[in-house]
Amino acid sequence: MSDISSDVIPSRFRVGCGGLSASLCVMFGTLSLLSVLAFHFPAYLTIPELRAGYDIALLRAGLAAIMAACGALGLYALMKGRIVPASVGLIALTFAALMGGADTPVGTVHASPFYIGVDWFVIGLLSTGIVFIALEKAAPLRPDQAVLRREWSLDLMHFFIMHLLLGFYLMITHAALTHGLSWARFDTVVTFIQSLPFIAQFLLIMLSVDLAEYAIHRWYHRGGFGWRIHAVHHSSETMDWLASSRLHLLEALFTRTASLAPIFLLGFDTAVVNSYAMFVGIHATFIHANVRFDFGWLEYFFVTPRHHHWHHADEAGAHNTNFAVHFSFIDRMFGTLYMPQNAWPALYGVSDGEPAPDYIAHLAYPFFPNWAGKRVKA
Ligand SMILES: [Zn+2]
Ligand SMILES: [Zn+2]
């Protein structure tokens, strides 16, 4: 666990010293290179469900903008003496330009059994990162908390791997549900559900997924192997938009399968499922974000950042509470709601054992807790 003061802005990231420009140059250079590679090898580096809806002209314009920003930031960082990171970013940019840049022709698209979601990572990082960093700056819960706070690179690694594996997860969960639950899916139920108005289907999908996730979330918190998987998520000592990505690969698999089960069984309209998928990605990020919003009476019905921050709190009374992901009244119903009036937690994390803060330790922790665990705190 940590206190807030340990996350103040390190000197190298203060305005005017070139540190932030150098970091953004590395990020934009890397994303440019990855994007150009995705243009060259779409069959292996993009997700079929996503690329079907791409506007290529728009993507090229976005890539050109990122490359221009990378160049400008890199030059500024060089002038400020940030030689190594600026050079790394500019070298990545040079390779991206030499390989075709924003005019790279789209490579052969064919069905491939193996692919990773480089496109999903680039789009996800740019859109989510820009929107939520702006939101956290506009209405911060902790104004002194830096964007590049402690363990940000570890959470970015989680974000990276999770986005690359999206296609793999979709494939596995789809296969598991069609093979394991087809017997319980009835046409009459599906027809009835699809006859409901959009908003009714949307609320029903939220409720059914929330109940499934509530059940598996409580199971994680019972201890043993389930807890060791989930302890990776709870090991975050700083709450922000990126902390939502810290998940063990098995937790992502189990939770996604559990939450997709009611969607599969009830057979919602495709437009509802797609809208919900977009909503859940934004909402899950929002409830972890470093934002202070007062939702008043709505907090008794919906899961808000304050509700989920208390779930991550390392404070007496808050442990094993607030399991719901959409509707806080589910926690009230089952007696697990914890919402002190107008208060936010001071500390986050796990005080009695957690994985060490590196990616391999996070993956290994459920299987080898002694080897991969951080020191046990008093
Ligand atoms: Zn939890
Ligand atoms: Zn969380």
Short mmCIF file of C-alpha atoms and ligand atoms in Angstrom, two decimals:
data_model
loop_
_atom_site.label_atom_id
_atom_site.label_comp_id
_atom_site.label_asym_id
_atom_site.label_seq_id
_atom_site.Cartn_x
_atom_site.Cartn_y
_atom_site.Cartn_z
CA MET A 1 0.00 0.00 0.00
CA SER A 2 1.11 3.58 -0.46
CA ASP A 3 0.12 7.02 0.63
CA ILE A 4 -0.77 9.74 -1.81
CA SER A 5 2.32 11.87 -1.31
CA SER A 6 4.57 9.20 -2.84
CA ASP A 7 2.97 9.74 -6.26
CA VAL A 8 3.76 13.41 -6.75
CA ILE A 9 5.32 14.38 -10.07
CA PRO A 10 8.97 13.26 -10.32
CA SER A 11 11.34 16.12 -11.20
CA ARG A 12 12.08 14.73 -14.68
CA PHE A 13 8.40 15.14 -15.66
CA ARG A 14 7.94 18.76 -14.56
CA VAL A 15 6.74 21.19 -17.23
CA GLY A 16 9.47 22.67 -19.40
CA CYS A 17 12.22 20.11 -18.76
CA GLY A 18 11.48 17.95 -21.82
CA GLY A 19 10.82 14.73 -19.88
CA LEU A 20 7.16 14.48 -20.81
CA SER A 21 7.92 15.35 -24.46
CA ALA A 22 10.57 12.63 -24.55
CA SER A 23 8.14 10.05 -23.11
CA LEU A 24 5.42 11.04 -25.57
CA CYS A 25 7.96 10.88 -28.40
CA VAL A 26 8.85 7.28 -27.43
CA MET A 27 5.16 6.40 -27.19
CA PHE A 28 4.16 7.98 -30.50
CA GLY A 29 7.23 6.58 -32.28
CA THR A 30 6.45 3.07 -31.04
CA LEU A 31 2.76 3.38 -31.95
CA SER A 32 3.69 4.69 -35.42
CA LEU A 33 5.98 1.73 -36.04
CA LEU A 34 3.37 -0.75 -34.79
CA SER A 35 0.70 0.90 -36.99
CA VAL A 36 2.87 0.68 -40.11
CA LEU A 37 3.54 -3.00 -39.36
CA ALA A 38 -0.21 -3.56 -38.95
CA PHE A 39 -0.77 -1.95 -42.38
CA HIS A 40 1.79 -4.34 -43.90
CA PHE A 41 0.57 -7.51 -42.19
CA PRO A 42 -3.16 -7.06 -41.42
CA ALA A 43 -3.86 -10.80 -41.45
CA TYR A 44 -1.56 -11.35 -38.46
CA LEU A 45 -1.57 -8.02 -36.60
CA THR A 46 -5.22 -6.92 -36.73
CA ILE A 47 -8.46 -8.38 -35.39
CA PRO A 48 -10.88 -9.41 -38.18
CA GLU A 49 -13.98 -8.16 -36.33
CA LEU A 50 -12.39 -4.71 -36.00
CA ARG A 51 -10.74 -4.28 -39.39
CA ALA A 52 -14.08 -4.96 -41.13
CA GLY A 53 -15.26 -1.55 -39.90
CA TYR A 54 -12.12 0.53 -40.51
CA ASP A 55 -12.09 3.78 -42.48
CA ILE A 56 -8.59 3.52 -44.00
CA ALA A 57 -8.41 7.21 -44.99
CA LEU A 58 -9.18 8.20 -41.39
CA LEU A 59 -6.56 5.79 -40.04
CA ARG A 60 -3.94 7.23 -42.42
CA ALA A 61 -4.77 10.79 -41.29
CA GLY A 62 -4.46 9.72 -37.64
CA LEU A 63 -1.12 8.02 -38.29
CA ALA A 64 0.22 11.10 -40.10
CA ALA A 65 -0.78 13.27 -37.11
CA ILE A 66 0.92 10.94 -34.61
CA MET A 67 4.11 10.81 -36.68
CA ALA A 68 4.21 14.61 -36.98
CA ALA A 69 3.67 14.97 -33.21
CA CYS A 70 6.41 12.40 -32.55
CA GLY A 71 8.89 14.34 -34.70
CA ALA A 72 8.10 17.70 -33.06
CA LEU A 73 8.21 16.30 -29.51
CA GLY A 74 11.44 14.43 -30.26
CA LEU A 75 13.19 17.57 -31.52
CA TYR A 76 12.02 19.56 -28.49
CA ALA A 77 13.21 16.80 -26.13
CA LEU A 78 16.61 16.73 -27.88
CA MET A 79 16.94 20.47 -27.40
CA LYS A 80 16.20 19.96 -23.70
CA GLY A 81 18.94 17.34 -23.43
CA ARG A 82 16.75 14.22 -23.31
CA ILE A 83 19.08 12.51 -25.76
CA VAL A 84 18.42 8.80 -25.11
CA PRO A 85 14.58 8.65 -24.99
CA ALA A 86 14.23 11.22 -27.78
CA SER A 87 16.62 9.21 -29.97
CA VAL A 88 14.68 6.00 -29.30
CA GLY A 89 11.41 7.67 -30.31
CA LEU A 90 12.93 9.31 -33.40
CA ILE A 91 14.61 6.07 -34.53
CA ALA A 92 11.25 4.26 -34.26
CA LEU A 93 9.69 7.13 -36.24
CA THR A 94 12.40 6.87 -38.91
CA PHE A 95 11.79 3.15 -39.33
CA ALA A 96 8.04 3.79 -39.54
CA ALA A 97 8.64 6.42 -42.26
CA LEU A 98 11.08 4.21 -44.20
CA MET A 99 8.57 1.38 -44.17
CA GLY A 100 5.91 3.55 -45.80
CA GLY A 101 4.58 5.84 -43.07
CA ALA A 102 0.99 6.99 -43.45
CA ASP A 103 1.01 5.94 -47.14
CA THR A 104 1.85 2.30 -46.42
CA PRO A 105 -0.22 0.10 -48.77
CA VAL A 106 -2.55 -2.32 -46.99
CA GLY A 107 -1.05 -5.83 -47.16
CA THR A 108 -2.88 -8.98 -48.20
CA VAL A 109 -5.90 -9.68 -46.03
CA HIS A 110 -6.66 -13.35 -45.65
CA ALA A 111 -8.13 -15.52 -42.92
CA SER A 112 -5.39 -16.45 -40.47
CA PRO A 113 -5.79 -18.82 -37.53
CA PHE A 114 -3.22 -16.84 -35.53
CA TYR A 115 -3.32 -13.08 -35.09
CA ILE A 116 -2.71 -10.49 -32.41
CA GLY A 117 -4.53 -7.20 -31.89
CA VAL A 118 -1.81 -4.62 -32.56
CA ASP A 119 -4.55 -2.42 -34.07
CA TRP A 120 -6.65 -2.72 -30.91
CA PHE A 121 -3.68 -1.76 -28.75
CA VAL A 122 -2.81 1.34 -30.79
CA ILE A 123 -6.42 2.54 -31.04
CA GLY A 124 -7.16 1.65 -27.40
CA LEU A 125 -4.11 3.44 -26.00
CA LEU A 126 -4.61 6.60 -28.05
CA SER A 127 -8.36 6.93 -27.53
CA THR A 128 -8.61 5.76 -23.90
CA GLY A 129 -5.36 7.40 -22.87
CA ILE A 130 -6.13 10.81 -24.34
CA VAL A 131 -9.74 10.94 -23.10
CA PHE A 132 -9.01 9.73 -19.57
CA ILE A 133 -5.78 11.66 -19.02
CA ALA A 134 -7.74 14.81 -19.98
CA LEU A 135 -10.59 13.81 -17.64
CA GLU A 136 -8.17 13.12 -14.78
CA LYS A 137 -6.57 16.52 -15.31
CA ALA A 138 -9.98 18.26 -15.48
CA ALA A 139 -11.48 16.72 -12.32
CA PRO A 140 -8.75 14.96 -10.36
CA LEU A 141 -9.34 13.14 -7.12
CA ARG A 142 -5.64 13.55 -6.37
CA PRO A 143 -4.26 16.53 -8.31
CA ASP A 144 -0.64 15.73 -7.37
CA GLN A 145 -0.75 12.22 -8.82
CA ALA A 146 1.43 12.04 -11.94
CA VAL A 147 0.27 10.47 -15.21
CA LEU A 148 3.50 8.48 -15.27
CA ARG A 149 3.18 7.46 -11.62
CA ARG A 150 4.92 4.55 -9.94
CA GLU A 151 4.38 1.20 -11.76
CA TRP A 152 2.80 2.88 -14.81
CA SER A 153 5.02 0.84 -17.15
CA LEU A 154 3.89 -2.39 -15.45
CA ASP A 155 0.24 -1.49 -15.99
CA LEU A 156 1.01 -0.45 -19.56
CA MET A 157 2.47 -3.93 -20.10
CA HIS A 158 -0.83 -5.41 -18.86
CA PHE A 159 -2.71 -3.05 -21.18
CA PHE A 160 -0.47 -4.08 -24.11
CA ILE A 161 -0.75 -7.84 -23.62
CA MET A 162 -4.48 -7.73 -22.87
CA HIS A 163 -5.17 -5.79 -26.07
CA LEU A 164 -2.95 -8.03 -28.20
CA LEU A 165 -4.83 -11.09 -26.95
CA LEU A 166 -8.37 -9.79 -27.55
CA GLY A 167 -8.88 -11.97 -30.64
CA PHE A 168 -7.57 -15.03 -28.79
CA TYR A 169 -9.96 -14.40 -25.88
CA LEU A 170 -12.91 -13.93 -28.22
CA MET A 171 -12.07 -17.24 -29.90
CA ILE A 172 -11.68 -19.20 -26.63
CA THR A 173 -14.78 -17.82 -24.90
CA HIS A 174 -16.90 -18.28 -28.02
CA ALA A 175 -15.77 -21.92 -28.32
CA ALA A 176 -16.32 -22.57 -24.58
CA LEU A 177 -19.84 -21.13 -24.61
CA THR A 178 -21.04 -22.75 -27.84
CA HIS A 179 -19.71 -26.16 -26.78
CA GLY A 180 -20.64 -25.93 -23.12
CA LEU A 181 -23.93 -24.03 -23.01
CA SER A 182 -25.74 -24.51 -26.33
CA TRP A 183 -28.09 -26.99 -24.65
CA ALA A 184 -29.37 -24.22 -22.36
CA ARG A 185 -30.03 -21.64 -25.09
CA PHE A 186 -33.68 -21.67 -26.18
CA ASP A 187 -35.07 -19.98 -29.30
CA THR A 188 -38.24 -18.85 -27.52
CA VAL A 189 -36.16 -16.99 -24.91
CA VAL A 190 -33.95 -15.40 -27.58
CA THR A 191 -36.98 -14.32 -29.65
CA PHE A 192 -38.60 -12.77 -26.59
CA ILE A 193 -35.43 -10.90 -25.56
CA GLN A 194 -34.90 -9.55 -29.07
CA SER A 195 -38.52 -8.32 -29.19
CA LEU A 196 -37.79 -5.93 -26.27
CA PRO A 197 -36.92 -2.27 -26.90
CA PHE A 198 -33.22 -1.35 -27.10
CA ILE A 199 -33.10 0.33 -23.68
CA ALA A 200 -34.79 -2.64 -21.96
CA GLN A 201 -32.32 -5.04 -23.56
CA PHE A 202 -29.44 -2.77 -22.56
CA LEU A 203 -30.53 -2.65 -18.90
CA LEU A 204 -31.11 -6.40 -18.92
CA ILE A 205 -27.68 -7.12 -20.35
CA MET A 206 -26.13 -4.90 -17.65
CA LEU A 207 -28.08 -6.65 -14.91
CA SER A 208 -27.44 -10.21 -16.11
CA VAL A 209 -23.72 -9.62 -16.65
CA ASP A 210 -23.45 -7.88 -13.28
CA LEU A 211 -25.03 -10.83 -11.45
CA ALA A 212 -22.65 -13.27 -13.17
CA GLU A 213 -19.63 -11.07 -12.41
CA TYR A 214 -20.79 -10.50 -8.84
CA ALA A 215 -20.80 -14.28 -8.30
CA ILE A 216 -17.34 -14.89 -9.74
CA HIS A 217 -15.96 -11.78 -8.02
CA ARG A 218 -17.12 -13.08 -4.62
CA TRP A 219 -15.52 -16.40 -5.45
CA TYR A 220 -12.19 -14.67 -6.13
CA HIS A 221 -12.44 -12.98 -2.73
CA ARG A 222 -13.00 -16.26 -0.86
CA GLY A 223 -9.26 -16.96 -0.91
CA GLY A 224 -7.07 -19.72 -2.30
CA PHE A 225 -6.28 -19.94 -5.99
CA GLY A 226 -9.15 -17.64 -7.00
CA TRP A 227 -7.86 -14.89 -4.73
CA ARG A 228 -4.28 -15.27 -5.94
CA ILE A 229 -5.49 -14.70 -9.52
CA HIS A 230 -7.47 -11.65 -8.43
CA ALA A 231 -4.80 -10.30 -6.04
CA VAL A 232 -2.92 -9.13 -9.13
CA HIS A 233 -5.73 -6.63 -9.82
CA HIS A 234 -5.85 -5.58 -6.17
CA SER A 235 -2.09 -5.06 -5.97
CA SER A 236 -2.52 -1.61 -7.60
CA GLU A 237 -1.51 1.00 -5.06
CA THR A 238 -2.44 3.91 -7.30
CA MET A 239 -5.87 4.27 -8.84
CA ASP A 240 -6.15 5.72 -12.32
CA TRP A 241 -7.39 4.81 -15.80
CA LEU A 242 -4.43 2.51 -16.44
CA ALA A 243 -4.89 0.56 -13.19
CA SER A 244 -8.03 -1.02 -14.67
CA SER A 245 -5.81 -3.00 -17.07
CA ARG A 246 -3.94 -4.80 -14.30
CA LEU A 247 -5.51 -8.24 -14.55
CA HIS A 248 -4.06 -11.73 -14.50
CA LEU A 249 -4.60 -13.42 -17.88
CA LEU A 250 -6.66 -16.14 -16.16
CA GLU A 251 -8.89 -13.60 -14.44
CA ALA A 252 -9.57 -11.95 -17.79
CA LEU A 253 -10.45 -15.35 -19.23
CA PHE A 254 -12.66 -16.49 -16.33
CA THR A 255 -14.44 -13.17 -15.89
CA ARG A 256 -15.06 -12.71 -19.60
CA THR A 257 -16.44 -16.21 -19.93
CA ALA A 258 -18.72 -15.68 -16.91
CA SER A 259 -19.96 -12.34 -18.21
CA LEU A 260 -20.48 -13.58 -21.76
CA ALA A 261 -22.49 -16.60 -20.57
CA PRO A 262 -25.75 -14.68 -19.91
CA ILE A 263 -25.26 -12.73 -23.14
CA PHE A 264 -24.95 -16.01 -25.03
CA LEU A 265 -27.89 -17.66 -23.25
CA LEU A 266 -30.30 -14.73 -23.56
CA GLY A 267 -29.28 -13.92 -27.14
CA PHE A 268 -29.46 -10.12 -27.14
CA ASP A 269 -29.68 -8.13 -30.36
CA THR A 270 -26.25 -7.56 -31.99
CA ALA A 271 -26.62 -3.76 -31.78
CA VAL A 272 -27.24 -4.05 -28.03
CA VAL A 273 -24.23 -6.32 -27.53
CA ASN A 274 -21.96 -4.01 -29.54
CA SER A 275 -23.17 -0.93 -27.65
CA TYR A 276 -22.71 -2.72 -24.34
CA ALA A 277 -19.17 -3.83 -25.30
CA MET A 278 -18.26 -0.20 -25.98
CA PHE A 279 -19.94 0.98 -22.76
CA VAL A 280 -18.32 -1.64 -20.53
CA GLY A 281 -14.80 -0.78 -21.75
CA ILE A 282 -15.31 2.90 -20.99
CA HIS A 283 -17.12 2.29 -17.69
CA ALA A 284 -14.51 -0.16 -16.36
CA THR A 285 -11.80 2.40 -17.04
CA PHE A 286 -13.86 5.24 -15.56
CA ILE A 287 -14.49 3.57 -12.20
CA HIS A 288 -10.73 3.13 -11.65
CA ALA A 289 -9.83 6.65 -12.80
CA ASN A 290 -8.29 9.34 -10.64
CA VAL A 291 -11.46 11.45 -10.83
CA ARG A 292 -13.67 13.10 -8.25
CA PHE A 293 -17.29 13.25 -9.34
CA ASP A 294 -20.27 13.53 -7.03
CA PHE A 295 -23.14 11.44 -8.39
CA GLY A 296 -25.43 12.06 -5.41
CA TRP A 297 -28.34 9.63 -5.07
CA LEU A 298 -27.32 7.83 -8.26
CA GLU A 299 -24.54 6.15 -6.26
CA TYR A 300 -27.21 4.00 -4.60
CA PHE A 301 -28.10 2.49 -7.98
CA PHE A 302 -25.00 2.62 -10.14
CA VAL A 303 -21.37 1.70 -9.66
CA THR A 304 -19.31 4.91 -9.68
CA PRO A 305 -15.58 5.63 -9.22
CA ARG A 306 -16.13 6.12 -5.46
CA HIS A 307 -17.86 2.73 -5.19
CA HIS A 308 -15.02 0.91 -6.95
CA HIS A 309 -12.26 2.89 -5.24
CA TRP A 310 -13.62 1.58 -1.94
CA HIS A 311 -13.43 -1.93 -3.38
CA HIS A 312 -9.68 -1.38 -3.83
CA ALA A 313 -9.22 0.28 -0.43
CA ASP A 314 -6.78 -1.23 2.02
CA GLU A 315 -8.75 -0.11 5.04
CA ALA A 316 -10.65 -1.90 7.79
CA GLY A 317 -14.31 -2.27 6.86
CA ALA A 318 -13.72 -1.99 3.13
CA HIS A 319 -12.27 -5.46 2.56
CA ASN A 320 -14.55 -7.85 0.64
CA THR A 321 -17.16 -5.24 -0.21
CA ASN A 322 -18.50 -3.57 -3.39
CA PHE A 323 -18.30 -6.55 -5.75
CA ALA A 324 -20.82 -5.24 -8.31
CA VAL A 325 -19.61 -3.77 -11.60
CA HIS A 326 -22.69 -1.87 -12.84
CA PHE A 327 -25.46 -1.69 -10.21
CA SER A 328 -24.50 -0.86 -6.64
CA PHE A 329 -27.96 -1.99 -5.45
CA ILE A 330 -26.76 -5.57 -6.01
CA ASP A 331 -24.23 -5.01 -3.23
CA ARG A 332 -26.96 -3.52 -1.06
CA MET A 333 -29.18 -6.56 -1.76
CA PHE A 334 -26.46 -9.00 -0.71
CA GLY A 335 -25.16 -6.93 2.22
CA THR A 336 -21.76 -6.11 0.70
CA LEU A 337 -22.15 -2.37 0.08
CA TYR A 338 -19.55 -0.07 1.71
CA MET A 339 -19.93 3.63 0.96
CA PRO A 340 -18.86 5.97 3.78
CA GLN A 341 -20.61 9.33 3.30
CA ASN A 342 -18.65 11.70 1.02
CA ALA A 343 -15.36 9.93 1.79
CA TRP A 344 -12.68 8.38 -0.42
CA PRO A 345 -10.08 5.82 0.63
CA ALA A 346 -6.62 6.99 1.64
CA LEU A 347 -4.83 3.73 0.87
CA TYR A 348 -5.12 1.11 -1.86
CA GLY A 349 -3.57 -2.32 -2.27
CA VAL A 350 -3.23 -5.57 -0.37
CA SER A 351 -1.67 -5.46 3.07
CA ASP A 352 -1.28 -9.21 3.68
CA GLY A 353 0.55 -10.50 0.62
CA GLU A 354 0.53 -9.62 -3.05
CA PRO A 355 2.62 -10.30 -6.16
CA ALA A 356 5.90 -8.48 -6.60
CA PRO A 357 5.61 -5.52 -8.98
CA ASP A 358 6.82 -7.04 -12.24
CA TYR A 359 4.91 -8.69 -15.05
CA ILE A 360 6.39 -12.20 -14.76
CA ALA A 361 5.71 -12.22 -10.99
CA HIS A 362 2.12 -11.21 -11.71
CA LEU A 363 1.67 -14.14 -14.10
CA ALA A 364 3.38 -16.60 -11.74
CA TYR A 365 1.78 -15.47 -8.48
CA PRO A 366 -1.31 -17.77 -8.50
CA PHE A 367 0.93 -20.81 -9.03
CA PHE A 368 4.07 -19.88 -7.06
CA PRO A 369 2.98 -17.32 -4.45
CA ASN A 370 6.09 -17.73 -2.31
CA TRP A 371 8.45 -17.18 -5.21
CA ALA A 372 6.45 -14.42 -6.91
CA GLY A 373 5.08 -12.71 -3.80
CA LYS A 374 6.09 -9.34 -2.48
CA ARG A 375 7.27 -9.18 1.12
CA VAL A 376 4.44 -9.90 3.54
CA LYS A 377 3.60 -6.74 5.41
CA ALA A 378 3.07 -6.51 9.15
ZN ZN B 1 -11.99 -7.60 -6.07
ZN ZN B 2 -10.86 -2.80 -9.98
#
